[in-house]
CSV table of C-alpha atoms and ligand atoms in Angstrom, one decimal:
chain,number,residue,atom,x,y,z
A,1,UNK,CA,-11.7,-18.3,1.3
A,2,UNK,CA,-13.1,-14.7,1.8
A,3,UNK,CA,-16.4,-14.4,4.4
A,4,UNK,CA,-18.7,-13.2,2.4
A,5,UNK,CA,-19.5,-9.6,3.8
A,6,UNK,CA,-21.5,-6.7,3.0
A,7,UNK,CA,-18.9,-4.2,3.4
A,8,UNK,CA,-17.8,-2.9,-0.1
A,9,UNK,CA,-13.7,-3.4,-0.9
A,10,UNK,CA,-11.8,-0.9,-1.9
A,11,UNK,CA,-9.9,-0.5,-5.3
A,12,UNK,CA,-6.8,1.6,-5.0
A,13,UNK,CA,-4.4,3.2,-7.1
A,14,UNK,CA,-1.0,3.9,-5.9
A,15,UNK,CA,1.1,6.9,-6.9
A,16,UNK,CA,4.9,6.2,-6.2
A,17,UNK,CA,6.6,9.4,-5.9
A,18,UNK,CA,9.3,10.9,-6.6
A,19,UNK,CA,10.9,14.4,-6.7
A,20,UNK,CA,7.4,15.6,-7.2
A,21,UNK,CA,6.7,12.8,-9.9
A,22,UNK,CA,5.1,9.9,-9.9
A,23,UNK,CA,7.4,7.0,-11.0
A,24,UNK,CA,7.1,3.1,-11.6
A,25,UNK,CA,9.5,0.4,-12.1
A,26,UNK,CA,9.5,-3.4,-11.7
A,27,UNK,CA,10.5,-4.7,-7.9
A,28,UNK,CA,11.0,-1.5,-6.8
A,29,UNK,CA,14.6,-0.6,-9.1
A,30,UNK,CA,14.7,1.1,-12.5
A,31,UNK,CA,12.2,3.5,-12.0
A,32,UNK,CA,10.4,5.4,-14.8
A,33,UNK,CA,8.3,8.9,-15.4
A,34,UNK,CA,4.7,7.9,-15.0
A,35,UNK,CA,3.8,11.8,-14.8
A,36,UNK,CA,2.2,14.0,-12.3
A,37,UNK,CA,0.6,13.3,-9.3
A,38,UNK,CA,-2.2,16.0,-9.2
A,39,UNK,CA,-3.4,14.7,-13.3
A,40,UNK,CA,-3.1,11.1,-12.1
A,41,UNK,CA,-4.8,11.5,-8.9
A,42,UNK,CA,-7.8,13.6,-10.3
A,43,UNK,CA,-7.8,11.2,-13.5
A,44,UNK,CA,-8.2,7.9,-10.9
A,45,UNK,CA,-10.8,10.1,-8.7
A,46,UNK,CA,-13.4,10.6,-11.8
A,47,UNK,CA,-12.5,6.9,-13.1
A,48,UNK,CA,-13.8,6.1,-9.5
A,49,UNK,CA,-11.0,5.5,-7.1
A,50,UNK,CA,-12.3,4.4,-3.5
A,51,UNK,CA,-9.1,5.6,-2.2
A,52,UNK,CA,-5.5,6.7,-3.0
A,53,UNK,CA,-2.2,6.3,-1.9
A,54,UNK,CA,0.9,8.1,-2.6
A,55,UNK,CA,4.4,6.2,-1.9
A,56,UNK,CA,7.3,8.7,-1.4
A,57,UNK,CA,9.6,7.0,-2.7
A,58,UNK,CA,12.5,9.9,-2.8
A,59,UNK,CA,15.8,9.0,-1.5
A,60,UNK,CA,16.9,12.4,-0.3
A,61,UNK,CA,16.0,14.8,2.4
A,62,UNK,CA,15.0,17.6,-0.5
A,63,UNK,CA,13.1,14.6,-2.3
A,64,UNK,CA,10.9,14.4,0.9
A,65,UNK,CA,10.4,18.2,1.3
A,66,UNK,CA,8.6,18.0,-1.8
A,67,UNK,CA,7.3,15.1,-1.2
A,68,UNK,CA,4.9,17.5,1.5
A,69,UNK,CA,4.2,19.7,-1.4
A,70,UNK,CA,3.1,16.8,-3.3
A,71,UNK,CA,0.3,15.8,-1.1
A,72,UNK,CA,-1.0,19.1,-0.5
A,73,UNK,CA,-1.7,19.7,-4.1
A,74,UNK,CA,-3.2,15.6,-4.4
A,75,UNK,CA,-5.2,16.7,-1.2
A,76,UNK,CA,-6.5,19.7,-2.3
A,77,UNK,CA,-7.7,18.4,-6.0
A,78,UNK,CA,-9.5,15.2,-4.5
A,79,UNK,CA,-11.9,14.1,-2.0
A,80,UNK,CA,-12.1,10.6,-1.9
A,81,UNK,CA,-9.4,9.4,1.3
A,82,UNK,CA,-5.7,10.0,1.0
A,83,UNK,CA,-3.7,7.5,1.9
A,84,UNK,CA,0.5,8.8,2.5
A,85,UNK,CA,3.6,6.8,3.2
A,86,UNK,CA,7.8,6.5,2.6
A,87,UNK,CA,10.1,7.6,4.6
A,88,UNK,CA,7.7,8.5,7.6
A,89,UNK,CA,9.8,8.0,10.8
A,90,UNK,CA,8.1,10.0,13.8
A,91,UNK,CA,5.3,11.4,15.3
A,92,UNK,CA,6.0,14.6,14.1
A,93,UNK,CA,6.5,13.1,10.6
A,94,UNK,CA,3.1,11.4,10.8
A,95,UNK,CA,1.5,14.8,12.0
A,96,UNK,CA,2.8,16.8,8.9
A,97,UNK,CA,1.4,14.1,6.4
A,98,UNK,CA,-2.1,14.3,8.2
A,99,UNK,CA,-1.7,18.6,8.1
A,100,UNK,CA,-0.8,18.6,4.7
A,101,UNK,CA,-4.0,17.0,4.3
A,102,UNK,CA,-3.6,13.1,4.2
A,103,UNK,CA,-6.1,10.6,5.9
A,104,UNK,CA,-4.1,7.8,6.6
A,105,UNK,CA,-0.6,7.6,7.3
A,106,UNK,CA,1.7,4.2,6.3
A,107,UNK,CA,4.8,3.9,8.3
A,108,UNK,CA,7.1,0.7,7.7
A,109,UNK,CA,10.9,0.9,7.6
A,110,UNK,CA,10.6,3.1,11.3
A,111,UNK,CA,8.0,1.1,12.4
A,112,UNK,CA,10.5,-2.1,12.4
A,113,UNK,CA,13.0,0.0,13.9
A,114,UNK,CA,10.8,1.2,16.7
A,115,UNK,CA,7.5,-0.1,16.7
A,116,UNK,CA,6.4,1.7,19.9
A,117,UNK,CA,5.8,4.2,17.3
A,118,UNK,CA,2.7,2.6,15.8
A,119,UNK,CA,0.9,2.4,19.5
A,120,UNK,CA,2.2,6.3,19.8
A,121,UNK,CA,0.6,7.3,16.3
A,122,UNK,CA,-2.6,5.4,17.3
A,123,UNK,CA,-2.8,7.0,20.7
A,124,UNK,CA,-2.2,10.4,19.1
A,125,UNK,CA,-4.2,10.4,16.0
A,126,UNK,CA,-6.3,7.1,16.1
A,127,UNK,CA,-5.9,3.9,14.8
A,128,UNK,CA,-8.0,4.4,12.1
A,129,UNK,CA,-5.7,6.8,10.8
A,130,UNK,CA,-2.6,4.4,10.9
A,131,UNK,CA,-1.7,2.0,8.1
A,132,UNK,CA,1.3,-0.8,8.8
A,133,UNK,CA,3.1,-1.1,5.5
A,134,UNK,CA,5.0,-4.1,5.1
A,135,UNK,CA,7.2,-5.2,2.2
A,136,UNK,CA,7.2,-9.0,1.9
A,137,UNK,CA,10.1,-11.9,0.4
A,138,UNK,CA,10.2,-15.3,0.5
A,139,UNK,CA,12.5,-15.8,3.6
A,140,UNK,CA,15.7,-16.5,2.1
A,141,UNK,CA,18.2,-19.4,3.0
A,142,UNK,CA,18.9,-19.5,6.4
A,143,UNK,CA,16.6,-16.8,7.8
A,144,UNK,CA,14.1,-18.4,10.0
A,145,UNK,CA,10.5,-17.5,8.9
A,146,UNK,CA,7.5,-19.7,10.3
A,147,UNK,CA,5.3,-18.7,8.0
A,148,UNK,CA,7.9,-18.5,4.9
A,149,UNK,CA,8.2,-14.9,4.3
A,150,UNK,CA,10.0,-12.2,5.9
A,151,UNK,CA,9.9,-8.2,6.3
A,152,UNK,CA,12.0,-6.2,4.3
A,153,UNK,CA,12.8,-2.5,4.9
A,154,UNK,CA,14.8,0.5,3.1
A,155,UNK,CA,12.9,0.2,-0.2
A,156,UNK,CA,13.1,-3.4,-0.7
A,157,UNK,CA,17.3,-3.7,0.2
A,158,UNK,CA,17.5,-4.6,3.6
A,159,UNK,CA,15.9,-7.9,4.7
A,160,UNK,CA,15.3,-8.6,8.1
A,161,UNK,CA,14.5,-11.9,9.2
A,162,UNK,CA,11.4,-11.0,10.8
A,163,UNK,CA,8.5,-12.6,10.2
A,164,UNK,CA,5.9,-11.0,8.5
A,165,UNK,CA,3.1,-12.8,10.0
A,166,UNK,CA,4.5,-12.5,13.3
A,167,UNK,CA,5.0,-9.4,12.8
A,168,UNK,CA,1.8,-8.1,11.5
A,169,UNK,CA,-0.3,-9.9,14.7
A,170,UNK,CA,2.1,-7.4,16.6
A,171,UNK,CA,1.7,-4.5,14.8
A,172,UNK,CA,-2.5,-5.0,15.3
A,173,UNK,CA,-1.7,-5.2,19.3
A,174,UNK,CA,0.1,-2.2,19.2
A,175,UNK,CA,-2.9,-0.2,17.6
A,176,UNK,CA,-2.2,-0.5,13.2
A,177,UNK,CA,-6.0,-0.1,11.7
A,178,UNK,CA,-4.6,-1.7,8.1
A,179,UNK,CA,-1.9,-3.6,6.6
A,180,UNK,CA,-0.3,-2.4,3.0
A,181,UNK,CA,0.8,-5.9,2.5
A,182,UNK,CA,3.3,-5.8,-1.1
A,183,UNK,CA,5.1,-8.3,-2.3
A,184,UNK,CA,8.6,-6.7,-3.7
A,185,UNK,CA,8.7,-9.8,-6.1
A,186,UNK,CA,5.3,-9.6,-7.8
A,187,UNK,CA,5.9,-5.5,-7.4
A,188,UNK,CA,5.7,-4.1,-11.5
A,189,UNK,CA,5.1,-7.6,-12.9
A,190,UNK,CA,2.1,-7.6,-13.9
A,191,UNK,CA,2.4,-11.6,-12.8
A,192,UNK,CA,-0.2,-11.6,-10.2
A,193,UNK,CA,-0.6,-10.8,-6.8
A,194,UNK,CA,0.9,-13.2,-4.1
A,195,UNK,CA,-1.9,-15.1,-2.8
A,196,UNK,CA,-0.3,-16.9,-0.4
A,197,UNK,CA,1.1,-14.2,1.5
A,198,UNK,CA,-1.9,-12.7,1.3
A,199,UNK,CA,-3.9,-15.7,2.9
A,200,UNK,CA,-1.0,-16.2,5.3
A,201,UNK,CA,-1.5,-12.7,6.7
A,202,UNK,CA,-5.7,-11.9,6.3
A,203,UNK,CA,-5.4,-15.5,8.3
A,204,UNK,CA,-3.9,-14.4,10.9
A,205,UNK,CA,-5.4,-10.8,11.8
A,206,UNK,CA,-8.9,-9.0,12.1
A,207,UNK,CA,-8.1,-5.4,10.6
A,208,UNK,CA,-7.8,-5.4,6.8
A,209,UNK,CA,-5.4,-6.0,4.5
A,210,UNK,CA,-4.7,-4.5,1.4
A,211,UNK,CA,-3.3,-6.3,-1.5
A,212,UNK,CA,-0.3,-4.8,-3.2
A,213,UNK,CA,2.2,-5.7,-5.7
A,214,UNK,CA,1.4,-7.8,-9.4
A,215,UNK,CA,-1.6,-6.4,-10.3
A,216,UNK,CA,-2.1,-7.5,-14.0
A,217,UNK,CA,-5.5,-8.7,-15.1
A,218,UNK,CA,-9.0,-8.5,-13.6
A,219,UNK,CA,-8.4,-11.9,-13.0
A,220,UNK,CA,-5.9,-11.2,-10.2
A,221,UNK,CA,-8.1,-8.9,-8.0
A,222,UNK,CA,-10.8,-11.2,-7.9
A,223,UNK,CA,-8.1,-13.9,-6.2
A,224,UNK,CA,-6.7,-11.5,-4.3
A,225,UNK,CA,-9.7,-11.0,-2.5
A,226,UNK,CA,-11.6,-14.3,-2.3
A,227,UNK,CA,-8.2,-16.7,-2.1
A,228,UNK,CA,-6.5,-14.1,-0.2
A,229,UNK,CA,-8.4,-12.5,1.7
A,230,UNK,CA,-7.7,-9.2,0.9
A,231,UNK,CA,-9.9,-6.3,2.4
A,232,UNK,CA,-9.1,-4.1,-0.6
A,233,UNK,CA,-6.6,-4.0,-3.8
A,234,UNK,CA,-4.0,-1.7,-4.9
A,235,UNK,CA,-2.2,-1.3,-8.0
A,236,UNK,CA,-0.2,0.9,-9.3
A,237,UNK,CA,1.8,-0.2,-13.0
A,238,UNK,CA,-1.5,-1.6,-14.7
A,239,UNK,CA,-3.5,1.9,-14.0
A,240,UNK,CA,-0.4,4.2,-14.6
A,241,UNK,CA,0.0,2.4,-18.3
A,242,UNK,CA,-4.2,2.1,-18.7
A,243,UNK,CA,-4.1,-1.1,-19.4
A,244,UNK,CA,-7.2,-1.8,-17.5
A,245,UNK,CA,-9.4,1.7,-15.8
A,246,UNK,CA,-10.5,1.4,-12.3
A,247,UNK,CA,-14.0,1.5,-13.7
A,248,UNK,CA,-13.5,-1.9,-16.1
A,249,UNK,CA,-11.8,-3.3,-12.3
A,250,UNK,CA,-15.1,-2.4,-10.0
A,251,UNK,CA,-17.2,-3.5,-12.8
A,252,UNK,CA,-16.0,-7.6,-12.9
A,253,UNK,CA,-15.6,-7.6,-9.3
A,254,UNK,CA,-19.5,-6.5,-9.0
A,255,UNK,CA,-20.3,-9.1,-12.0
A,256,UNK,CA,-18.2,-11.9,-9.5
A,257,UNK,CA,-20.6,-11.1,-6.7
A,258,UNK,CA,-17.6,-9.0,-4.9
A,259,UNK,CA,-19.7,-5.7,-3.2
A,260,UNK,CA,-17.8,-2.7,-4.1
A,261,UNK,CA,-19.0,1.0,-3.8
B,1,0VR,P1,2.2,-2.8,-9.0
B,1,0VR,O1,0.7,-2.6,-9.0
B,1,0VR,O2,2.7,-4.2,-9.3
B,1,0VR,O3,2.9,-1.7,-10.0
B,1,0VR,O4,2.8,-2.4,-7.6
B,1,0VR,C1,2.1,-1.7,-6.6
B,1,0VR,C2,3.0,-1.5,-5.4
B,1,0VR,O5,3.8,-2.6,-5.1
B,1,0VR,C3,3.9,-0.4,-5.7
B,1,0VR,O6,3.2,0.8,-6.1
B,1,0VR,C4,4.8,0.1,-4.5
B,1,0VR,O7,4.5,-0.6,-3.3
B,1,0VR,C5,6.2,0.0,-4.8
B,1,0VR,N1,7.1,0.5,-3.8
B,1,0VR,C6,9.2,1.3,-3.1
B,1,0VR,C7,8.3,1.1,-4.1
B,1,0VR,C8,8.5,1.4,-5.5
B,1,0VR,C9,9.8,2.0,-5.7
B,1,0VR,C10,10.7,2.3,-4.8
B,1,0VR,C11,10.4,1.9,-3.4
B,1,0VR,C12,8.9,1.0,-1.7
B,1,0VR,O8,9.8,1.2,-0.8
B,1,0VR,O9,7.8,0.5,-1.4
């Protein structure tokens, strides 16, 4: 259960991104037109955001060029914190995001590949600027995976064995502030996020995580924060098609004795 504390969480929209527009599909495939990132952002802002994130989620070079573009017009029509990741491999990568005027950066494929990078980003920019995303699946067959899930990279195709537990307790040595924990399964549903990742993961770390992937009734926030443990809550499909506001979100959380700002 979550320790009661009198720090506020954080409800999040997420923009996935794509060619300069933000898209949504169900488990990360068949991805849809959701519309553009500077109306959605501003419209999430006013509705009262505490933070936002953007997910490149272009599969080409030119896709990530304007990807840059992207979050300098976001950055520039919002203040609340910007939160950027997809496709970030490098330093240099990492620096770009923060120029173009993101807060935070979320590295997770590269980061698995090398994650000497995360303690590099940390040292250069500060951990509190330095989110681990991982993509989560029950481990399949013969993968080993103490705690029952494993990392997977590449936009949800590649699995890698790793355990995400395991794996997040390393990523907090090596300097990651937050966690951007999304379960690929529960991703688009609408079914509800996965509490027992969550729980197996807030467990097992002190830095926050964030709770990503299912979002589909006020219901499921409220778990994912006091069964979960979940420092804050991000959603993407259930604000994109306004089935709930972020206002309707903060307002029952407040009514279930959950602080928020
Ligand atoms: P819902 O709130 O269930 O829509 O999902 C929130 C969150 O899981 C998604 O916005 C995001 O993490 C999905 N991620 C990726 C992707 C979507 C399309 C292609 C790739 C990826 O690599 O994370």
């Amino acid at each position: 259960m979550r320790t009661p504390s009198a720090i506020p969480e954080r409800v999040i929209p997420c923009l996935d991104v794509r060619d300069g527009r933000v898209v949504k599909g169900v488990s990360f495939a068949n991805l849809r037109d959701s519309g553009d990132p500077v109306e959605c952002a501003m419209r999430y802002e006013a509705e009262g955001a505490d933070e936002l994130v953007i997910l490149d989620v272009s599969a080409t070079d030119e896709g990530r060029r304007t990807a840059l573009e992207t979050v300098r017009g976001v950055a520039d029509s919002i203040f609340i914190p910007l939160t950027v990741g997809g496709g970030v491999k490098s330093v240099g990568d990492f620096r770009a995001l923060l120029r173009a005027g993101a807060d935070r950066v979320a590295i997770n494929t590269a980061a698995i590949a090398n994650p000497q990078l995360i303690a590099e980003c940390a040292r250069e920019f500060g951990v509190q600027a330095v989110v681990l995303s991982v993509d989560a699946a029950p481990a399949s067959g013969e993968r080993r995976a103490a705690s029952g899930f494993e990392a997977i990279v590449r936009s949800g195709k590649h699995p890698t064995g790793i355990d995400v537990v395991e794996w997040c307790k390393r990523a907090e040595m090596l300097g990651a502030g937050e966690i951007l924990l999304t379960s690929i399964e529960r991703d688009g549903t609408s079914d509800g996020f996965d509490i027992e990742l969550l729980r197996a993961v807030s467990g097992s770390v002190r830095i926050g995580v964030i709770a990503s992937g299912g979002a589909g009734t006020l219901e499921h926030f409220r778990d994912a924060i006091e069964a979960g443990g979940a420092r804050a809550v991000l959603a993407a499909s259930l604000f994109h098609t306004r089935r709930l506001s972020i206002g309707e979100v903060k307002e029952f959380l407040a009514a279930e004795g959950i602080p928020v700002r």
